[in-house]
XYZ file of C-alpha atoms in Angstrom:
683
model
C 195.747 30.309 142.783
C 192.399 32.367 142.939
C 190.594 30.329 139.981
C 191.270 27.056 142.168
C 187.757 25.623 143.835
C 187.540 23.195 146.428
C 184.442 20.839 146.370
C 183.317 19.804 149.667
C 180.005 17.392 150.298
C 177.502 19.197 152.342
C 174.434 17.154 153.249
C 174.411 15.087 150.259
C 175.366 18.265 147.918
C 178.588 20.101 146.830
C 179.613 23.275 147.986
C 182.270 25.183 145.762
C 184.836 27.382 147.540
C 186.905 29.364 145.594
C 190.351 30.333 146.559
C 189.210 34.042 146.885
C 186.403 32.632 149.290
C 188.723 30.744 151.318
C 191.475 33.201 151.668
C 189.039 36.295 152.469
C 187.743 33.700 155.262
C 191.130 32.963 156.689
C 191.936 36.761 156.559
C 189.265 37.711 158.903
C 191.031 35.191 161.547
C 194.487 36.289 160.675
C 193.256 40.113 161.222
C 192.672 39.344 164.712
C 196.518 39.107 165.126
C 197.251 42.036 162.942
C 199.659 43.303 165.248
C 202.001 40.324 165.338
C 201.503 40.125 161.761
C 202.732 43.656 161.106
C 205.638 43.154 163.732
C 206.495 40.093 161.752
C 206.444 41.615 158.211
C 208.553 44.382 159.627
C 211.037 42.233 161.046
C 211.043 40.511 157.649
C 211.859 43.462 155.632
C 214.549 44.497 158.129
C 216.246 41.333 158.051
C 215.828 40.807 154.254
C 217.276 44.506 153.643
C 220.364 43.593 155.732
C 220.974 40.244 153.919
C 220.902 42.182 150.569
C 223.556 44.590 152.212
C 225.865 41.804 153.447
C 227.242 40.920 149.850
C 227.880 44.369 148.921
C 230.430 44.233 151.961
C 231.689 40.909 150.430
C 232.048 42.847 146.780
C 233.849 45.784 148.456
C 236.025 43.546 150.230
C 237.072 41.722 147.152
C 237.265 44.725 144.554
C 238.695 47.142 146.801
C 240.977 44.976 149.036
C 241.610 41.559 148.491
C 241.570 41.856 144.696
C 242.315 45.538 144.833
C 245.810 45.247 144.611
C 245.636 44.274 141.140
C 244.938 47.502 139.744
C 246.926 50.701 138.416
C 249.077 52.850 140.903
C 250.226 56.301 140.629
C 253.652 57.604 141.813
C 253.288 60.145 144.771
C 255.456 62.468 146.596
C 253.700 62.199 150.185
C 253.285 58.898 152.027
C 251.586 55.779 150.340
C 253.321 52.167 149.743
C 256.449 52.183 149.249
C 258.213 50.228 146.466
C 261.730 50.794 145.354
C 262.058 53.747 147.039
C 258.943 55.431 145.567
C 255.510 56.119 147.252
C 252.448 54.806 145.292
C 248.736 55.150 145.832
C 245.786 53.697 143.818
C 244.133 55.655 140.964
C 240.865 55.096 139.148
C 241.307 55.246 135.614
C 238.407 55.801 133.109
C 238.009 57.108 129.546
C 238.162 60.827 130.849
C 241.172 60.590 133.173
C 244.102 62.135 131.551
C 247.461 59.996 132.678
C 249.973 61.718 130.339
C 251.572 63.748 132.956
C 251.515 60.878 135.623
C 254.028 58.125 136.426
C 251.869 54.784 136.964
C 252.405 51.344 137.172
C 250.195 48.168 137.174
C 249.964 45.214 139.219
C 248.392 42.051 137.520
C 247.892 38.467 138.265
C 249.239 36.371 135.464
C 249.730 32.702 135.521
C 249.428 32.472 139.285
C 252.006 35.176 140.029
C 252.057 38.872 140.501
C 253.757 41.198 138.257
C 254.434 45.183 137.885
C 254.365 46.471 134.570
C 255.202 50.180 133.571
C 251.679 52.228 132.394
C 247.968 50.998 132.359
C 248.220 47.500 131.774
C 245.471 44.840 132.429
C 245.959 41.035 132.585
C 243.692 40.722 129.463
C 246.212 43.011 127.500
C 248.985 40.602 127.889
C 250.159 38.084 125.406
C 253.298 36.719 127.123
C 255.921 37.672 129.948
C 259.614 36.893 129.417
C 260.800 36.492 132.976
C 264.556 36.451 131.656
C 264.462 39.841 129.974
C 261.358 41.285 132.151
C 259.700 42.182 128.864
C 255.933 41.738 128.507
C 254.395 41.711 125.287
C 250.879 43.131 125.044
C 248.054 42.811 122.600
C 248.600 45.677 120.663
C 251.893 44.863 119.809
C 254.145 46.868 121.953
C 256.225 45.634 124.915
C 256.712 47.194 128.317
C 258.885 46.475 131.451
C 257.737 44.117 134.006
C 258.927 42.541 137.326
C 257.856 39.716 139.410
C 256.692 40.941 142.868
C 258.491 39.339 145.672
C 256.246 38.176 148.818
C 257.534 41.214 150.750
C 256.799 43.602 148.259
C 253.454 41.984 147.373
C 252.687 42.305 151.518
C 253.323 46.082 151.209
C 250.893 46.449 148.651
C 248.390 44.512 150.904
C 249.418 46.579 154.501
C 246.852 49.421 153.482
C 244.007 47.026 153.084
C 244.076 45.167 156.380
C 242.149 47.394 158.701
C 239.581 47.995 156.230
C 239.026 44.421 155.891
C 239.040 44.004 159.644
C 236.407 46.565 159.687
C 234.274 45.152 156.966
C 234.482 41.739 158.705
C 233.220 43.431 162.036
C 230.327 44.919 160.165
C 229.517 41.772 158.489
C 229.396 39.654 161.888
C 227.195 42.492 163.491
C 224.917 42.183 160.736
C 224.875 38.562 160.985
C 223.744 38.928 164.834
C 221.217 41.426 163.949
C 219.705 39.253 161.101
C 219.586 36.225 163.540
C 217.946 38.663 165.998
C 215.448 39.945 163.653
C 214.709 36.435 162.101
C 213.909 35.042 165.572
C 211.494 37.686 166.449
C 209.928 37.489 163.046
C 209.634 33.767 163.378
C 207.965 34.234 167.114
C 205.486 36.751 166.082
C 204.656 34.566 162.958
C 204.203 31.460 165.031
C 202.111 33.278 167.605
C 199.528 34.814 164.804
C 199.347 30.894 163.515
C 198.381 29.798 167.013
C 196.094 32.090 168.025
C 194.264 31.259 164.470
C 194.211 27.637 165.154
C 192.813 28.271 168.593
C 189.870 30.724 167.258
C 188.962 28.330 164.251
C 188.713 25.556 166.788
C 186.644 27.455 169.269
C 184.421 28.456 166.664
C 184.005 25.030 165.289
C 183.549 23.233 168.527
C 180.685 26.298 169.322
C 179.093 25.637 165.765
C 178.615 21.863 166.822
C 176.564 23.023 169.807
C 174.389 24.819 167.337
C 173.871 22.342 164.491
C 170.626 20.253 164.074
C 170.590 16.674 164.992
C 170.359 15.572 161.582
C 173.802 16.672 160.610
C 175.220 14.520 163.239
C 173.175 11.639 161.846
C 174.172 12.018 158.364
C 177.872 12.821 159.021
C 180.002 10.192 160.512
C 181.615 10.933 163.754
C 185.032 10.394 162.447
C 184.868 12.803 159.996
C 183.465 15.520 162.068
C 186.535 14.904 164.385
C 188.913 15.041 161.438
C 187.392 18.425 160.502
C 187.966 19.934 163.695
C 191.105 18.363 164.371
C 193.249 17.869 161.147
C 191.305 20.433 158.841
C 191.581 22.944 161.577
C 195.345 22.983 161.356
C 194.863 22.918 157.908
C 193.678 26.396 157.925
C 196.628 27.159 160.039
C 198.804 25.530 157.363
C 197.127 27.968 154.753
C 197.902 30.848 156.817
C 201.406 29.870 157.266
C 201.719 29.061 153.082
C 199.998 32.394 152.162
C 202.383 34.203 154.540
C 205.405 32.407 153.276
C 204.612 33.220 149.776
C 203.894 36.892 150.680
C 207.336 36.957 152.440
C 208.864 35.605 149.508
C 207.344 37.803 147.100
C 208.436 40.425 149.202
C 211.991 39.334 149.193
C 211.820 38.823 145.521
C 211.045 42.302 144.894
C 213.652 43.635 147.198
C 216.237 41.310 145.796
C 215.150 42.340 142.055
C 215.723 46.320 143.134
C 219.185 45.428 144.325
C 219.793 43.583 141.438
C 218.617 46.550 138.903
C 221.201 48.580 140.603
C 224.219 46.462 139.957
C 223.263 45.641 136.387
C 220.125 46.674 134.517
C 220.658 44.810 131.606
C 221.402 41.458 133.319
C 218.247 42.093 135.600
C 216.283 42.482 132.536
C 217.854 39.207 131.113
C 217.109 37.242 134.370
C 213.432 38.011 133.833
C 213.254 35.766 130.975
C 212.992 32.905 133.308
C 209.721 34.351 134.689
C 207.285 32.994 131.457
C 209.025 29.548 132.240
C 208.455 29.543 135.973
C 204.808 30.581 135.387
C 203.814 28.079 133.068
C 205.704 25.363 135.122
C 203.678 26.539 138.240
C 200.450 26.379 136.417
C 201.015 22.936 134.879
C 202.144 21.780 138.293
C 199.243 22.923 140.392
C 196.850 21.419 138.169
C 198.376 18.419 138.048
C 198.865 18.249 141.875
C 195.329 19.588 142.821
C 193.045 16.858 141.911
C 195.191 14.287 143.868
C 195.142 16.408 147.021
C 191.545 16.601 147.046
C 191.605 12.604 146.882
C 194.206 12.424 149.458
C 192.174 14.700 151.984
C 189.004 13.049 151.436
C 190.658 9.639 151.864
C 192.160 10.492 155.004
C 188.778 11.798 156.411
C 187.242 8.421 155.198
C 190.100 6.259 156.870
C 189.708 8.034 160.164
C 185.844 7.464 160.128
C 186.602 3.743 159.098
C 189.022 3.585 162.265
C 186.646 5.117 164.607
C 184.175 2.636 163.658
C 186.119 -0.307 163.823
C 187.486 0.650 166.935
C 183.946 1.131 168.573
C 182.978 -2.289 166.910
C 185.806 -4.071 168.098
C 183.874 -6.466 170.324
C 181.393 -7.550 167.610
C 184.243 -7.634 164.998
C 186.063 -10.314 167.190
C 182.536 -11.766 168.432
C 181.852 -12.807 164.508
C 185.416 -13.521 163.897
C 185.253 -10.757 160.992
C 188.812 -9.465 161.730
C 190.462 -10.673 158.357
C 187.468 -9.073 156.359
C 187.543 -5.907 158.384
C 191.329 -5.969 157.912
C 191.109 -6.415 154.114
C 188.384 -3.347 153.778
C 190.624 -1.099 155.969
C 193.705 -2.068 153.777
C 191.853 -1.314 150.666
C 191.255 2.101 151.846
C 195.068 2.610 152.711
C 196.296 1.038 149.217
C 193.928 3.421 147.425
C 195.110 6.606 149.437
C 198.684 5.023 149.127
C 198.109 5.014 145.323
C 196.877 8.632 145.207
C 200.192 9.586 147.399
C 202.555 7.938 144.932
C 200.738 9.724 142.184
C 201.365 13.022 143.668
C 204.682 12.289 144.510
C 205.343 11.340 140.864
C 204.105 14.618 139.673
C 206.112 16.253 142.558
C 209.445 14.507 141.230
C 208.854 15.496 137.819
C 207.949 19.199 138.197
C 209.422 19.586 141.714
C 212.469 21.289 142.872
C 214.733 19.662 140.362
C 213.249 21.426 137.516
C 213.505 24.625 139.315
C 217.664 24.098 139.675
C 217.932 23.282 136.170
C 216.111 26.914 135.276
C 218.397 28.382 137.763
C 221.583 26.633 136.565
C 220.644 27.643 133.024
C 220.120 31.152 133.853
C 223.655 31.145 135.803
C 225.101 29.657 132.726
C 223.777 32.308 130.844
C 225.195 35.104 133.032
C 228.591 33.501 132.895
C 228.405 33.524 129.091
C 227.372 37.065 129.443
C 230.424 38.181 131.689
C 232.590 36.095 129.505
C 231.906 38.131 126.357
C 232.358 41.410 128.570
C 235.663 39.922 130.028
C 237.268 40.365 126.643
C 235.976 43.994 126.502
C 237.791 46.237 128.535
C 235.308 49.017 128.491
C 232.659 46.727 129.864
C 234.512 44.012 131.768
C 233.214 43.260 135.424
C 235.347 42.984 138.456
C 235.321 39.713 140.616
C 233.433 41.406 143.396
C 230.975 42.580 141.160
C 230.614 39.013 139.567
C 230.168 37.405 143.207
C 227.400 40.137 143.989
C 225.331 39.227 141.034
C 225.366 35.324 141.231
C 224.560 35.900 144.824
C 221.801 38.048 143.962
C 220.565 35.535 141.475
C 220.608 32.824 143.944
C 218.679 35.224 146.365
C 216.281 35.558 143.458
C 215.437 31.700 143.318
C 215.357 30.978 147.050
C 211.953 32.890 147.388
C 210.682 31.179 144.382
C 211.869 27.700 145.409
C 210.124 28.678 148.896
C 206.664 29.205 146.640
C 207.089 25.819 144.627
C 208.038 23.996 148.193
C 204.730 25.212 149.507
C 202.636 24.455 146.682
C 201.954 21.201 147.812
C 200.888 22.275 151.363
C 198.961 25.072 149.884
C 196.904 22.782 147.793
C 196.465 20.454 150.798
C 195.463 23.595 153.157
C 193.061 24.956 150.488
C 191.272 21.179 150.863
C 191.351 21.398 154.529
C 190.203 25.131 154.792
C 187.158 24.342 152.689
C 186.095 21.468 154.627
C 186.320 23.198 158.078
C 184.546 26.309 156.468
C 181.898 23.809 155.146
C 181.281 22.956 158.745
C 181.170 26.520 159.762
C 178.839 27.125 157.047
C 176.417 24.693 158.026
C 172.681 25.928 158.506
C 172.367 26.075 162.289
C 169.513 24.930 164.566
C 166.804 27.221 164.965
C 164.910 28.966 168.118
C 168.339 28.356 170.406
C 168.889 30.461 173.304
C 168.167 30.373 177.213
C 166.529 32.959 179.200
C 165.555 31.150 182.234
C 164.177 28.019 183.280
C 160.462 28.004 182.682
C 158.275 26.169 185.443
C 156.459 23.055 183.696
C 153.271 21.514 185.400
C 154.092 18.416 182.866
C 150.783 18.353 180.920
C 151.740 17.361 177.322
C 149.463 17.489 174.181
C 150.463 16.322 170.313
C 148.009 17.302 168.056
C 147.871 16.078 164.824
C 151.843 15.440 164.614
C 153.148 13.946 161.375
C 156.859 13.703 160.752
C 159.392 12.237 158.357
C 163.211 11.707 158.225
C 163.215 11.401 154.528
C 160.087 10.856 152.411
C 158.458 8.061 154.302
C 156.417 9.036 157.224
C 157.677 7.815 160.554
C 154.786 9.450 162.553
C 151.096 9.948 160.874
C 148.720 12.335 162.597
C 149.586 11.302 166.076
C 147.230 12.948 168.617
C 147.683 12.168 172.543
C 147.291 13.852 175.703
C 149.184 13.196 178.741
C 148.136 15.021 181.924
C 150.373 16.432 184.695
C 152.242 13.469 186.516
C 150.974 10.644 184.583
C 153.255 7.595 184.082
C 153.092 6.860 180.238
C 154.390 3.691 178.378
C 155.011 3.640 174.782
C 155.464 0.199 173.041
C 155.573 -0.973 169.598
C 157.957 -2.778 167.315
C 161.189 -1.189 166.150
C 160.588 1.637 163.788
C 157.054 1.958 164.986
C 157.980 5.714 165.942
C 157.767 5.758 169.498
C 161.291 7.343 170.118
C 160.758 9.438 167.420
C 157.827 10.754 169.143
C 160.240 11.503 172.318
C 162.777 13.122 170.128
C 160.367 15.692 168.664
C 159.263 16.297 172.638
C 163.024 17.453 173.315
C 163.055 19.139 169.792
C 165.969 17.442 168.665
C 164.282 17.661 165.286
C 161.741 20.722 164.141
C 158.061 19.879 163.650
C 156.861 19.441 160.266
C 152.959 19.287 160.697
C 151.282 19.626 164.140
C 151.518 21.344 167.520
C 153.138 19.815 170.639
C 151.757 21.844 173.540
C 153.164 22.022 177.336
C 150.856 23.012 179.932
C 148.496 24.125 176.834
C 151.174 26.506 175.569
C 152.769 25.966 171.917
C 156.354 24.901 173.289
C 157.563 26.766 170.146
C 157.158 29.524 172.418
C 160.327 28.459 174.161
C 163.776 28.242 173.045
C 165.021 24.411 172.661
C 167.326 24.861 175.875
C 164.439 26.161 177.716
C 162.291 23.187 176.881
C 165.053 20.717 177.626
C 165.765 22.273 180.986
C 162.458 20.789 182.247
C 162.957 17.443 180.489
C 165.265 14.650 181.729
C 166.318 12.115 179.113
C 167.802 8.442 179.816
C 169.314 6.749 176.805
C 169.621 2.726 176.425
C 173.543 3.607 176.159
C 174.372 6.088 179.079
C 177.048 8.815 177.784
C 179.618 9.501 180.329
C 182.525 11.987 180.167
C 186.098 12.124 181.337
C 186.173 13.002 185.152
C 184.668 11.447 188.402
C 181.396 9.796 189.417
C 180.222 13.240 190.788
C 181.133 15.369 187.898
C 179.228 13.059 185.461
C 176.269 13.107 187.690
C 176.235 17.209 188.269
C 177.198 18.176 184.727
C 177.885 21.438 185.604
C 175.194 21.925 188.097
C 176.617 23.332 191.605
C 176.088 20.508 194.008
C 177.453 19.462 197.421
C 178.599 15.755 197.951
C 175.970 15.270 200.238
C 173.262 16.271 197.452
C 175.065 13.883 195.008
C 175.326 10.999 197.656
C 171.360 11.545 198.383
C 170.337 11.324 194.840
C 172.672 8.078 194.705
C 170.919 6.934 197.810
C 167.408 7.563 196.541
C 167.910 5.312 193.622
C 169.925 2.533 195.733
C 172.865 3.121 193.790
C 175.178 4.362 197.204
C 176.423 0.832 197.480
C 178.336 0.257 194.447
C 179.806 3.796 194.748
C 180.710 3.439 198.339
C 182.729 0.215 197.201
C 185.297 2.740 195.553
C 187.834 3.929 197.890
C 187.266 7.600 196.559
C 183.305 7.119 196.417
C 181.716 9.605 194.175
C 185.147 11.385 193.601
C 186.573 8.236 191.895
C 188.040 8.996 188.346
C 186.194 7.400 185.309
C 188.207 5.432 182.654
C 187.572 6.170 178.925
C 183.729 6.055 178.225
C 183.221 4.921 181.877
C 185.250 1.760 181.041
C 185.811 0.675 184.850
C 181.939 0.557 185.156
C 179.631 -2.040 184.286
C 176.571 -1.305 182.216
C 174.223 -1.182 185.233
C 176.393 1.031 186.995
C 176.424 3.451 184.203
C 172.931 3.377 184.095
C 172.410 4.346 187.584
C 174.771 7.286 187.188
C 172.757 8.545 184.031
C 169.626 8.169 186.330
C 170.959 10.005 189.441
C 172.237 12.695 186.641
C 168.582 13.281 185.810
C 167.411 13.184 189.476
C 169.727 15.796 190.234
C 168.410 17.891 187.773
C 164.621 17.752 188.891
C 162.940 18.003 185.763
C 159.026 18.094 185.393
C 159.095 15.685 182.681
C 160.913 12.185 182.446
C 161.708 10.335 179.271
C 163.333 6.833 179.481
C 164.145 5.573 176.408
C 164.974 1.734 176.632
C 166.597 2.585 179.897
C 166.160 -0.817 181.288
C 167.043 -3.002 178.167
C 170.771 -3.742 178.995
C 170.842 -4.148 183.051
C 170.159 -7.291 184.985
C 167.307 -7.972 186.790
C 168.812 -6.374 190.296
C 169.547 -3.457 188.825
C 166.221 -3.220 187.413
C 164.583 -3.581 190.409
C 166.789 -0.758 191.897
C 165.680 1.576 189.140
C 162.105 0.321 189.464
C 162.194 1.271 192.974
C 163.650 4.855 192.126
C 161.186 5.473 189.725
C 158.203 4.844 192.134
C 159.636 7.713 194.150
C 160.763 10.023 191.162
C 157.535 9.724 188.928
C 155.521 11.446 191.962
C 154.755 14.771 190.608
C 156.241 14.077 187.176
C 155.040 13.460 183.982
C 157.014 10.132 182.890
C 157.340 8.729 179.468
C 159.075 5.231 179.034
C 159.825 3.929 175.860
C 159.960 0.245 176.748
C 161.205 -2.745 175.437
C 160.516 -4.935 178.701
C 156.620 -4.683 179.165
C 156.877 -5.351 182.395
C 158.785 -2.017 183.312
C 155.112 -0.227 182.373
C 152.904 -2.691 183.736
C 151.724 -0.117 186.240
C 151.861 2.837 183.797
C 148.572 5.132 184.037
C 148.437 5.004 180.445
C 150.395 2.654 177.565
C 150.143 3.874 173.883
C 150.840 1.131 171.179
C 152.415 2.536 167.904
C 152.585 0.584 164.841
C 153.782 2.050 161.492
C 153.692 5.422 163.202
C 150.086 5.470 164.041
C 148.716 4.692 167.739
C 146.817 1.849 167.357
C 145.758 1.089 171.073
C 145.839 2.712 174.260
C 144.668 2.224 177.926
C 146.037 0.594 181.157
C 147.854 -2.820 180.863
C 144.775 -4.453 182.154
C 142.713 -2.767 179.399
C 145.000 -3.545 176.713
C 145.489 -6.928 177.735
C 141.843 -7.632 177.967
C 141.432 -6.462 174.332
C 143.357 -9.362 173.021
C 144.867 -7.054 170.551
C 148.434 -6.450 169.429
C 149.616 -5.168 172.913
C 148.538 -8.656 174.255
C 150.462 -10.477 171.585
C 153.620 -8.457 172.251
C 153.073 -9.293 175.830
C 152.361 -12.897 175.625
C 155.136 -13.360 173.052
C 157.645 -11.571 175.533
C 156.579 -13.420 178.272
C 156.646 -16.888 176.818
C 160.181 -16.087 175.604
C 161.441 -15.033 179.232
C 159.757 -18.079 180.486
């Protein structure tokens, strides 16, 4: 298992996680619950020991009592079992016992009847019994007197065993209750530790998301990220459970073998002959199964990502009548995944539990054959109780092995899932994070020789821009010109590659990213809303009273639509704000920024998807909020920046024009062409 490797895609490259590395990572999480793990193991050892002791009670019950009547009895003078006026007690005869001066009888079970014979006689020594003459012919060509026992006589021989049998049954039942008790607490401690593991790794994974650079979320589909944190984190828990199960099975196996050697060392060594076959089977089974579990886990992630994409784009899918095409595409993913699962199922059917059952039965047949040969040899014949004990232990040997093989599928799947979540946790974190205190920015912003590329092609080329405190700045240009990228760099969602950005003549790299963002308000074209109320979406963790929130809404003219709801700002929002219009969502987004009161405002196409009436409200709010603040507007509608102090026109990553609306319009350049094209289109 330690040789197994898991390949996980990470930013267009693959990282190999050996089983050893994954296990060490999991053990670090498990060790946090070491008390519960140790308690679970102690309970496991305790109930395993008791489960191994129980068959010995059955062995004693069979050999000494239920079948113990079929033995040699010695005539005594004191009280014992009364038979034909004489007292008898059991006597154990071996090679060193002298019976020449003893009067003994033997009770044997022959052809479904019990007989009393004179002398030391076993069932295997009898050739025949003549009930008419009461003579038994033995294998040594001698004869001896015999008599069939009546029911009353047989009961008399069994009477001394009644109390010991009851006592053994009480002990057996008590041990069963104790085993149930130990099993319960072992399971509880085990589950507590596994749930703690899931909790810790999900917390770490979510905390990791907050420290990842923006490029990770651009390159990795959201569906895959969600799958890693939810499903793959459960995979780590599954790995812990499987490994713990294998460890407990190994402990049980060792304890069973120790007990087995005490019963019969020779047969215990014989049992070990199955080990090479089992190990060979395990190796073939794991290798054949491993590759399909990698494919299945990866396909599950792809399917989840595709489903999230389809749900998010359902409006467009229906608008363009692409339901059938999308269904076919999704069905193909399901069929591919189904094929991988069927191949894994075939391997499991060929090399699964049935093969283990075959090995187990073959071993039991070998044991029966061995005992059958010994049964013909009086010196090494085995009792029925000992046979029961050994067969029980043989089955207990295979029980943990069966658990291990049952866990192999889960083990492969858990290794794949664990490697994926550890891949997330091992991603290179964003730099310059932290928050000491919110700096006081005046709002003077300079871009000096800023060049930036997402891949190889530069998006920004030697940008130089000076925005003075309190200026209202418009950024315009065709799609891909670099205007949004410029604002992304200002907010430090990506690290600078070339050049410097200064705020109040101080390199903004002197601040952490959170400190810079705390003074920047950002309004997107598609506002992000979260579960909760209108108020909680406006405050986003800021301590604010209802009056302060309502004041901000009134400032932007949004109090009317909020007041239309019976609960006002305490109205619960549907998923992603589904019970609000696009304009209402945008107004909440504006209120959120205004309550934060930043020194710098960024509006990235913020008025692109709202109606004229709502745009007028936002324009009126902006006239109030831009006072004393530096405002950048990435404009789609050029009318929104007509009154800007300065407008920068970008084309192919370069600033090609700048000035006020009138200055740029009179230049008869690129800005005028864009403005007239939009004006004519609107007209």
